[in-house]
Tab-separated table of C-alpha atoms in Angstrom:
chain	number	residue	atom	x	y	z
A	1	MET	CA	-12.117	-33.662	32.317
A	2	GLN	CA	-14.251	-36.501	31.028
A	3	ASN	CA	-13.918	-35.269	27.519
A	4	LEU	CA	-10.115	-35.198	28.079
A	5	CYS	CA	-10.106	-38.729	29.386
A	6	LYS	CA	-11.941	-39.895	26.259
A	7	VAL	CA	-9.726	-38.050	24.016
A	8	GLU	CA	-6.822	-39.503	25.911
A	9	LEU	CA	-8.225	-43.063	25.432
A	10	LEU	CA	-8.721	-42.484	21.769
A	11	TYR	CA	-5.300	-41.257	21.305
A	12	GLY	CA	-3.939	-44.207	23.424
A	13	LYS	CA	-5.728	-46.593	21.018
A	14	LEU	CA	-4.319	-44.845	18.057
A	15	LEU	CA	-0.870	-44.559	19.255
A	16	CYS	CA	-0.578	-47.929	21.131
A	17	LYS	CA	1.826	-49.347	18.564
A	18	THR	CA	4.049	-46.229	18.337
A	19	LYS	CA	5.970	-44.669	21.227
A	20	ALA	CA	5.001	-41.097	21.858
A	21	ILE	CA	8.207	-39.125	21.824
A	22	ASN	CA	6.683	-35.749	21.246
A	23	GLN	CA	4.137	-35.934	24.173
A	24	GLN	CA	4.724	-34.415	27.422
A	25	PRO	CA	2.991	-35.442	30.623
A	26	VAL	CA	2.077	-32.668	32.949
A	27	ARG	CA	1.455	-33.814	36.529
A	28	TYR	CA	-0.950	-32.165	39.074
A	29	THR	CA	-2.269	-33.179	42.479
A	30	ARG	CA	-5.673	-31.336	42.526
A	31	LYS	CA	-8.714	-33.525	43.125
A	32	PRO	CA	-11.392	-33.221	40.527
A	33	ARG	CA	-14.554	-31.231	41.457
A	34	TRP	CA	-16.853	-34.156	41.035
A	35	LEU	CA	-15.250	-36.343	43.634
A	36	PRO	CA	-16.983	-36.123	47.107
A	37	LYS	CA	-15.495	-35.287	50.328
A	38	ALA	CA	-13.138	-37.818	51.801
A	39	PRO	CA	-14.739	-39.999	54.455
A	40	SER	CA	-12.065	-39.218	56.921
A	41	LYS	CA	-12.782	-35.545	56.550
A	42	MET	CA	-16.565	-35.800	56.324
A	43	PHE	CA	-17.280	-34.432	59.961
A	44	ARG	CA	-14.175	-32.194	60.237
A	45	VAL	CA	-15.161	-28.403	61.038
A	46	PRO	CA	-12.469	-26.077	59.884
A	47	VAL	CA	-11.232	-23.724	62.537
A	48	ARG	CA	-11.659	-20.101	61.719
A	49	PRO	CA	-8.708	-17.851	62.104
A	50	GLN	CA	-8.692	-15.697	65.231
A	51	ILE	CA	-7.610	-12.298	64.311
A	52	SER	CA	-7.549	-9.577	66.945
A	53	THR	CA	-9.022	-6.165	66.300
A	54	ASP	CA	-5.525	-4.453	66.650
A	55	GLU	CA	-4.116	-6.735	64.155
A	56	ARG	CA	-7.078	-6.386	61.776
A	57	ASN	CA	-6.709	-2.511	61.880
A	58	GLU	CA	-2.883	-2.862	61.522
A	59	LEU	CA	-3.412	-5.098	58.381
A	60	PHE	CA	-5.998	-2.863	57.097
A	61	ARG	CA	-3.629	0.106	57.354
A	62	LEU	CA	-0.738	-1.872	55.874
A	63	PHE	CA	-2.918	-3.147	52.875
A	64	THR	CA	-4.420	0.346	52.246
A	65	ASN	CA	-0.891	1.940	52.184
A	66	TYR	CA	0.427	-0.968	50.069
A	67	ARG	CA	-2.359	-0.583	47.497
A	68	THR	CA	-1.807	3.082	47.204
A	69	THR	CA	1.939	2.723	46.648
A	70	MET	CA	1.174	-0.130	44.130
A	71	LYS	CA	-1.165	2.056	42.154
A	72	SER	CA	1.433	4.866	41.993
A	73	ILE	CA	4.259	2.462	41.016
A	74	GLN	CA	1.912	1.077	38.260
A	75	LYS	CA	1.136	4.490	36.973
A	76	GLN	CA	4.860	5.447	37.055
A	77	LEU	CA	5.744	2.201	35.121
A	78	GLU	CA	3.110	2.835	32.575
A	79	TYR	CA	4.283	6.488	32.215
A	80	GLU	CA	7.921	5.202	31.801
A	81	LEU	CA	6.797	2.673	29.075
A	82	GLU	CA	4.762	5.288	27.274
A	83	THR	CA	7.617	7.844	27.382
A	84	SER	CA	10.132	5.203	26.182
A	85	TYR	CA	8.071	5.087	23.019
A	86	THR	CA	6.739	8.730	22.608
A	87	GLY	CA	8.877	10.840	25.063
A	88	GLN	CA	10.372	14.192	23.656
A	89	GLU	CA	13.901	13.216	24.295
A	90	VAL	CA	13.322	9.670	22.729
A	91	LEU	CA	11.624	11.126	19.770
A	92	GLN	CA	14.522	13.664	19.485
A	93	GLU	CA	17.086	10.983	19.674
A	94	ILE	CA	15.226	8.869	17.018
A	95	ALA	CA	14.985	12.025	14.825
A	96	ASN	CA	18.707	12.664	15.274
A	97	LYS	CA	19.575	9.153	14.376
A	98	GLU	CA	17.284	9.282	11.436
A	99	GLU	CA	18.970	12.689	10.348
A	100	MET	CA	22.423	11.141	10.767
A	101	LEU	CA	21.528	8.221	8.612
A	102	TRP	CA	20.047	10.521	6.093
A	103	ALA	CA	23.305	12.604	6.016
A	104	LYS	CA	25.298	9.449	5.607
A	105	CYS	CA	23.061	8.353	2.781
A	106	MET	CA	23.280	11.584	1.190
A	107	ASP	CA	27.186	11.501	1.286
A	108	ILE	CA	27.272	8.153	-0.340
A	109	ASN	CA	24.741	9.218	-3.048
A	110	ASP	CA	26.837	12.377	-3.686
A	111	ASN	CA	29.954	10.326	-3.994
A	112	TRP	CA	28.260	8.021	-6.487
A	113	ASN	CA	26.780	11.024	-8.417
A	114	ALA	CA	30.260	12.471	-8.781
A	115	GLU	CA	31.787	9.034	-9.895
A	116	VAL	CA	28.962	8.666	-12.316
A	117	ALA	CA	29.266	12.230	-13.572
A	118	LEU	CA	33.115	11.652	-14.165
A	119	ASP	CA	32.287	8.421	-16.247
A	120	ARG	CA	29.621	10.159	-18.118
A	121	GLU	CA	31.683	13.166	-19.079
A	122	GLN	CA	34.503	10.599	-20.351
A	123	ARG	CA	31.916	8.690	-22.237
A	124	LEU	CA	30.320	11.754	-23.833
A	125	ALA	CA	33.662	13.173	-24.837
A	126	ASN	CA	34.628	9.834	-26.403
A	127	GLU	CA	31.291	9.600	-28.251
A	128	ARG	CA	31.684	13.226	-29.553
A	129	GLU	CA	35.287	12.478	-30.866
A	130	ALA	CA	34.086	9.296	-32.624
A	131	ARG	CA	30.930	11.135	-34.141
A	132	ARG	CA	33.352	13.829	-35.314
A	133	GLU	CA	35.688	11.296	-36.995
A	134	GLU	CA	32.762	9.556	-38.692
A	135	ILE	CA	31.422	12.725	-40.184
A	136	LEU	CA	34.873	13.675	-41.337
A	137	ALA	CA	35.354	10.196	-42.908
A	138	GLN	CA	31.859	10.561	-44.633
A	139	LEU	CA	32.743	13.902	-46.022
A	140	ILE	CA	36.039	12.636	-47.447
A	141	GLU	CA	34.146	9.701	-49.010
A	142	LYS	CA	31.637	12.050	-50.562
A	143	GLU	CA	34.293	14.229	-51.783
A	144	GLU	CA	36.030	11.283	-53.425
A	145	GLU	CA	32.775	9.997	-54.907
A	146	LYS	CA	32.183	13.461	-56.508
A	147	GLN	CA	35.599	13.419	-57.875
A	148	LYS	CA	35.053	10.095	-59.428
A	149	LYS	CA	31.734	11.137	-61.013
A	150	LEU	CA	33.395	14.191	-62.306
A	151	GLU	CA	36.139	12.098	-63.845
A	152	ALA	CA	33.608	9.863	-65.393
A	153	ILE	CA	31.764	12.729	-66.917
A	154	GLU	CA	35.055	14.213	-68.232
A	155	GLU	CA	35.792	10.863	-69.794
A	156	ILE	CA	32.504	10.756	-71.518
A	157	ILE	CA	32.901	14.266	-72.713
A	158	ARG	CA	36.361	13.471	-74.042
A	159	LEU	CA	35.103	10.429	-75.897
A	160	GLU	CA	32.147	12.498	-77.249
A	161	LYS	CA	34.579	15.205	-78.363
A	162	GLU	CA	36.673	12.573	-80.265
A	163	LYS	CA	33.503	11.113	-81.851
A	164	SER	CA	32.229	14.438	-82.829
A	165	LYS	CA	35.055	14.745	-85.433
A	166	THR	CA	33.232	12.138	-87.530
A	167	TYR	CA	29.722	13.542	-87.163
A	168	ILE	CA	27.705	14.347	-90.222
A	169	THR	CA	26.726	18.037	-90.085
A	170	ILE	CA	25.071	20.355	-92.388
A	171	GLU	CA	28.562	21.359	-93.775
A	172	ASN	CA	29.728	17.979	-94.823
A	173	ILE	CA	26.466	16.208	-95.505
A	174	ASP	CA	27.007	16.283	-99.302
A	175	GLU	CA	30.434	14.820	-98.894
A	176	ALA	CA	29.031	12.156	-96.570
A	177	ILE	CA	26.239	11.336	-99.145
A	178	GLU	CA	28.623	11.086	-101.964
A	179	LYS	CA	31.030	8.872	-99.904
A	180	ALA	CA	28.029	6.590	-99.088
A	181	LEU	CA	27.017	6.389	-102.561
A	182	ASP	CA	30.550	5.599	-103.699
A	183	HIS	CA	30.898	2.712	-101.179
A	184	VAL	CA	27.873	0.650	-101.209
A	185	VAL	CA	27.874	-2.001	-98.719
A	186	ASP	CA	26.048	-5.222	-99.555
A	187	HIS	CA	24.894	-6.839	-96.421
A	188	LYS	CA	22.922	-9.576	-98.257
A	189	TYR	CA	25.245	-12.450	-98.170
A	190	ALA	CA	25.212	-16.115	-96.778
A	191	LEU	CA	27.734	-17.875	-94.511
A	192	ASP	CA	28.676	-21.527	-94.387
A	193	LEU	CA	29.868	-23.348	-91.489
A	194	ALA	CA	33.502	-22.587	-92.373
A	195	GLY	CA	32.812	-19.083	-92.308
A	196	ASN	CA	32.885	-18.256	-96.015
A	197	ILE	CA	30.962	-15.408	-97.206
A	198	PHE	CA	28.747	-15.880	-100.314
A	199	LYS	CA	27.844	-12.498	-101.809
A	200	GLY	CA	25.195	-11.808	-104.443
A	201	ASN	CA	21.842	-13.421	-105.178
A	202	ASP	CA	23.507	-16.228	-107.474
A	203	PRO	CA	26.079	-18.232	-105.828
A	204	ILE	CA	29.094	-18.740	-108.221
A	205	GLU	CA	32.206	-19.508	-106.551
A	206	PRO	CA	33.238	-19.048	-103.031
A	207	THR	CA	35.714	-16.356	-102.412
A	208	THR	CA	38.217	-18.603	-100.627
A	209	GLY	CA	38.979	-22.242	-101.703
A	210	THR	CA	36.242	-24.795	-101.089
A	211	THR	CA	35.089	-28.160	-102.590
A	212	SER	CA	31.440	-28.899	-104.037
A	213	SER	CA	30.962	-31.834	-101.702
A	214	HIS	CA	31.240	-29.337	-98.854
A	215	GLN	CA	28.506	-27.234	-100.380
A	216	LEU	CA	26.281	-30.310	-100.957
A	217	ARG	CA	26.677	-31.274	-97.219
A	218	VAL	CA	25.738	-27.936	-96.167
A	219	GLN	CA	22.793	-27.944	-98.292
A	220	SER	CA	21.532	-31.321	-97.117
A	221	ILE	CA	22.114	-30.132	-93.510
A	222	ASN	CA	19.967	-27.133	-94.181
B	1	MET	CA	-7.921	-41.201	38.811
B	2	ARG	CA	-5.404	-39.831	36.380
B	3	ALA	CA	-3.065	-37.257	37.990
B	4	TYR	CA	-1.561	-36.048	34.783
B	5	ARG	CA	-2.463	-34.780	31.454
B	6	LEU	CA	-0.697	-35.160	27.968
B	7	LEU	CA	0.376	-32.367	26.041
B	8	LYS	CA	0.446	-33.098	22.247
B	9	LYS	CA	3.841	-31.593	21.759
B	10	LEU	CA	7.018	-30.630	23.631
B	11	MET	CA	6.830	-26.974	24.756
B	12	PRO	CA	9.723	-24.781	26.100
B	13	SER	CA	9.010	-23.650	29.746
B	14	SER	CA	10.911	-20.380	28.876
B	15	GLY	CA	8.078	-18.906	26.996
B	16	GLY	CA	6.384	-18.700	23.609
B	17	GLY	CA	2.869	-19.403	24.845
B	18	ASP	CA	-0.257	-17.727	23.629
B	19	ASP	CA	-0.358	-13.857	24.216
B	20	PHE	CA	-3.399	-11.955	23.286
B	21	GLU	CA	-3.240	-8.087	23.370
B	22	LYS	CA	-6.332	-7.487	25.479
B	23	ALA	CA	-6.470	-10.630	27.421
B	24	LYS	CA	-5.577	-10.281	31.253
B	25	LYS	CA	-2.199	-11.638	32.207
B	26	SER	CA	-0.591	-12.447	35.629
B	27	ILE	CA	2.870	-12.888	36.913
B	28	ARG	CA	2.831	-15.873	39.067
B	29	LEU	CA	4.944	-18.955	40.296
B	30	ALA	CA	4.782	-22.141	38.261
B	31	ARG	CA	5.989	-25.295	39.930
B	32	TYR	CA	8.735	-27.060	37.956
B	33	GLY	CA	10.317	-29.335	40.704
B	34	CYS	CA	9.697	-32.961	41.312
B	35	ALA	CA	8.109	-34.649	44.275
B	36	ASN	CA	9.360	-33.411	47.666
B	37	ARG	CA	11.640	-30.835	45.844
B	38	PRO	CA	9.804	-27.646	44.943
B	39	PHE	CA	11.353	-25.333	42.426
B	40	TYR	CA	9.472	-22.458	40.811
B	41	HIS	CA	9.558	-20.506	37.620
B	42	ILE	CA	8.415	-16.887	37.739
B	43	VAL	CA	6.378	-16.612	34.690
B	44	VAL	CA	3.796	-14.363	32.883
B	45	VAL	CA	0.790	-16.252	31.619
B	46	LEU	CA	-2.771	-15.450	30.525
B	47	GLN	CA	-4.682	-15.265	33.801
B	48	ARG	CA	-7.319	-17.670	32.883
B	49	ARG	CA	-4.829	-20.351	32.052
B	50	ASP	CA	-4.070	-23.239	34.652
B	51	CYS	CA	-0.928	-23.585	36.643
B	52	LYS	CA	0.857	-25.701	34.061
B	53	ALA	CA	-0.246	-23.632	30.991
B	54	HIS	CA	2.469	-22.726	28.541
B	55	PRO	CA	3.888	-19.392	29.589
B	56	ILE	CA	4.220	-16.112	27.541
B	57	GLU	CA	7.649	-15.500	29.068
B	58	GLN	CA	9.684	-16.617	31.990
B	59	LEU	CA	10.609	-13.715	34.292
B	60	GLY	CA	12.880	-15.537	36.889
B	61	THR	CA	13.266	-18.551	39.152
B	62	TYR	CA	12.640	-19.210	42.860
B	63	ASP	CA	14.224	-21.869	44.921
B	64	PRO	CA	12.357	-22.202	48.102
B	65	MET	CA	14.622	-24.811	49.707
B	66	GLU	CA	17.576	-23.470	51.612
B	67	ASN	CA	20.938	-24.276	50.380
B	68	HIS	CA	24.041	-25.090	52.558
B	69	ASN	CA	24.572	-21.375	53.250
B	70	GLY	CA	20.975	-21.032	54.400
B	71	GLU	CA	19.936	-19.082	51.519
B	72	LYS	CA	16.620	-19.158	49.253
B	73	LEU	CA	17.782	-18.064	45.930
B	74	VAL	CA	15.633	-15.840	43.679
B	75	SER	CA	16.231	-14.530	40.337
B	76	PHE	CA	14.287	-11.792	38.380
B	77	ASN	CA	14.454	-10.315	35.032
B	78	LEU	CA	13.478	-6.865	36.410
B	79	GLU	CA	13.247	-5.095	33.053
B	80	ARG	CA	10.741	-7.511	31.713
B	81	ILE	CA	8.853	-7.449	35.035
B	82	LYS	CA	8.648	-3.710	34.748
B	83	TYR	CA	7.396	-4.017	31.044
B	84	TRP	CA	4.711	-6.536	32.102
B	85	MET	CA	3.605	-4.479	35.125
B	86	ALA	CA	3.307	-1.489	32.708
B	87	LYS	CA	1.118	-3.779	30.485
B	88	LYS	CA	-1.188	-4.121	33.621
B	89	ALA	CA	-0.194	-7.856	34.354
B	90	ARG	CA	-1.467	-8.737	37.872
B	91	LEU	CA	1.082	-9.937	40.420
B	92	THR	CA	0.086	-12.847	42.675
B	93	ASN	CA	0.757	-12.630	46.330
B	94	PRO	CA	3.843	-14.787	46.499
B	95	VAL	CA	5.553	-13.022	43.724
B	96	ALA	CA	4.543	-9.526	45.247
B	97	GLU	CA	6.146	-10.706	48.578
B	98	LEU	CA	9.392	-11.974	46.659
B	99	LEU	CA	9.521	-8.571	44.948
B	100	GLY	CA	8.982	-6.761	48.156
B	101	LEU	CA	11.662	-8.678	49.977
B	102	SER	CA	14.190	-7.985	47.076
B	103	GLY	CA	13.524	-4.291	47.298
B	104	PHE	CA	11.955	-3.679	44.020
B	105	LEU	CA	8.403	-2.992	45.382
B	106	PRO	CA	7.257	-1.890	48.811
B	107	ILE	CA	7.221	-4.903	51.364
B	108	HIS	CA	4.015	-6.804	51.216
B	109	PRO	CA	1.856	-6.649	54.261
B	110	HIS	CA	1.772	-10.524	54.376
B	111	THR	CA	5.547	-10.519	55.081
B	112	TYR	CA	4.871	-8.117	58.109
B	113	MET	CA	2.126	-10.239	59.303
B	114	THR	CA	4.112	-13.544	59.100
B	115	ALA	CA	6.949	-11.673	60.755
B	116	TRP	CA	5.176	-10.413	63.738
B	117	ARG	CA	3.252	-13.748	64.127
B	118	ASN	CA	6.632	-15.649	64.056
B	119	ARG	CA	7.767	-13.226	66.663
B	120	GLN	CA	4.885	-13.726	68.850
B	121	LYS	CA	5.146	-17.443	68.534
B	122	ASN	CA	8.735	-17.334	69.499
B	123	LYS	CA	8.004	-15.131	72.458
B	124	THR	CA	5.449	-17.387	73.813
B	125	GLU	CA	7.649	-20.387	73.186
B	126	SER	CA	10.457	-18.947	74.988
B	127	GLU	CA	8.238	-17.834	77.849
B	128	GLN	CA	6.728	-21.378	78.127
B	129	SER	CA	10.310	-22.831	78.180
B	130	GLU	CA	11.327	-20.288	80.966
B	131	THR	CA	8.311	-21.324	83.122
B	132	VAL	CA	9.273	-24.916	82.517
B	133	THR	CA	12.847	-24.490	83.645
B	134	ASN	CA	11.771	-22.365	86.586
C-alpha cells in the first residue's frame, strides 16, 4: 500500500501538467490493515451467534447433502466438457465432416484435372501438327537444295564437256604443237598511257598514230 | 487515507483479464454500482486477485435493488458458467445462492436458513403484536 502511494505520488508529479485520460480510479472502502481499531469500537465485544443444536444438525445435514450433490454436478460437468471434445459421437461427427470436406475437395480436384487434361490434349495435338508441318517443310527444303546442287553439278559437267572439245590429247598433240609453233605470240611489249602497244625490243614507230612529243613526255614521266 | 487506486489504463469490465491455465479461479460478484446503488457483475477471476481486478470473463449481472414490480433481476450466461465450473472454478456463496434460486443448481443451505429464520422472526413478531392487541 505504501509503495503504491509512493508510486502514485511519483506519477502525480510526472503527470501534473497533463490530464490523465487513460487512467481509471477504482474506489474501495476497506480500511487498511495497519490502522488501529476505531476508538468508538475499542471496548465493543461482538455477540456470538446463538445457534440451537436442532438448527446446527439441520444445517449440517443440508450442507453435507449440498456438498455431495455439488460434487456430482461438478463431475458431470467435467465429463460433459470432456466428451464435447473427445466423445465417440463428437469424434464421429468431426470425422464425418472431414470426410465430407475431403469428398468435396476431391470432386473439385477431379473437375480441375478433367479440364486440365482436355486443355493438355488440345495443346499436344496442336504441337504434334505443328511439328509435322515443320518436318514436312524441312524435307521439301532439303529436296529443293539437293535439286539445286544437282543442277549446279550438271551445269559444271556441261561446261566441262564443252571445254573438253578443245583439250589437247595424245591424238591431237602434234597438231597442237604445230599450231603453237605457227602462231608465236610475243608477250614482250610496252604500253603507253594512251594504250598503244609497242612490240619488239627496238621501238620503231607506234602501230597507231602518235606524236614524238608524246613519247618524250612519257619517257620524262617514267 | 486514499480510498481509491489508479489503474494505468482503461480496462473493459466485460473481460479480457489475466488467465493462467493452472491458477485457481472463482466465480464471484463484483460491485459495479455507485454509492447507495449496488449493482453487481457476475465474473470469473483469478482467485487471489482483489474484488476490483480485471475479470477473465463476465458471466452475468445481478441487480439487488427491487424494481417497481418488486423483482430483483439476475442474468446468467449458463453455458459459460457450465464451462468454468467444469474447469473447476470455485463458486462463492452469493453466486451459489443465486444459481440455486434460479434452478440451475440445488438450493443453497443458506437460502433455507435465512428463510426459516425470517419465518421465525415473522412468527414471533406477529405473536408479540397479538399479545399487545389482546
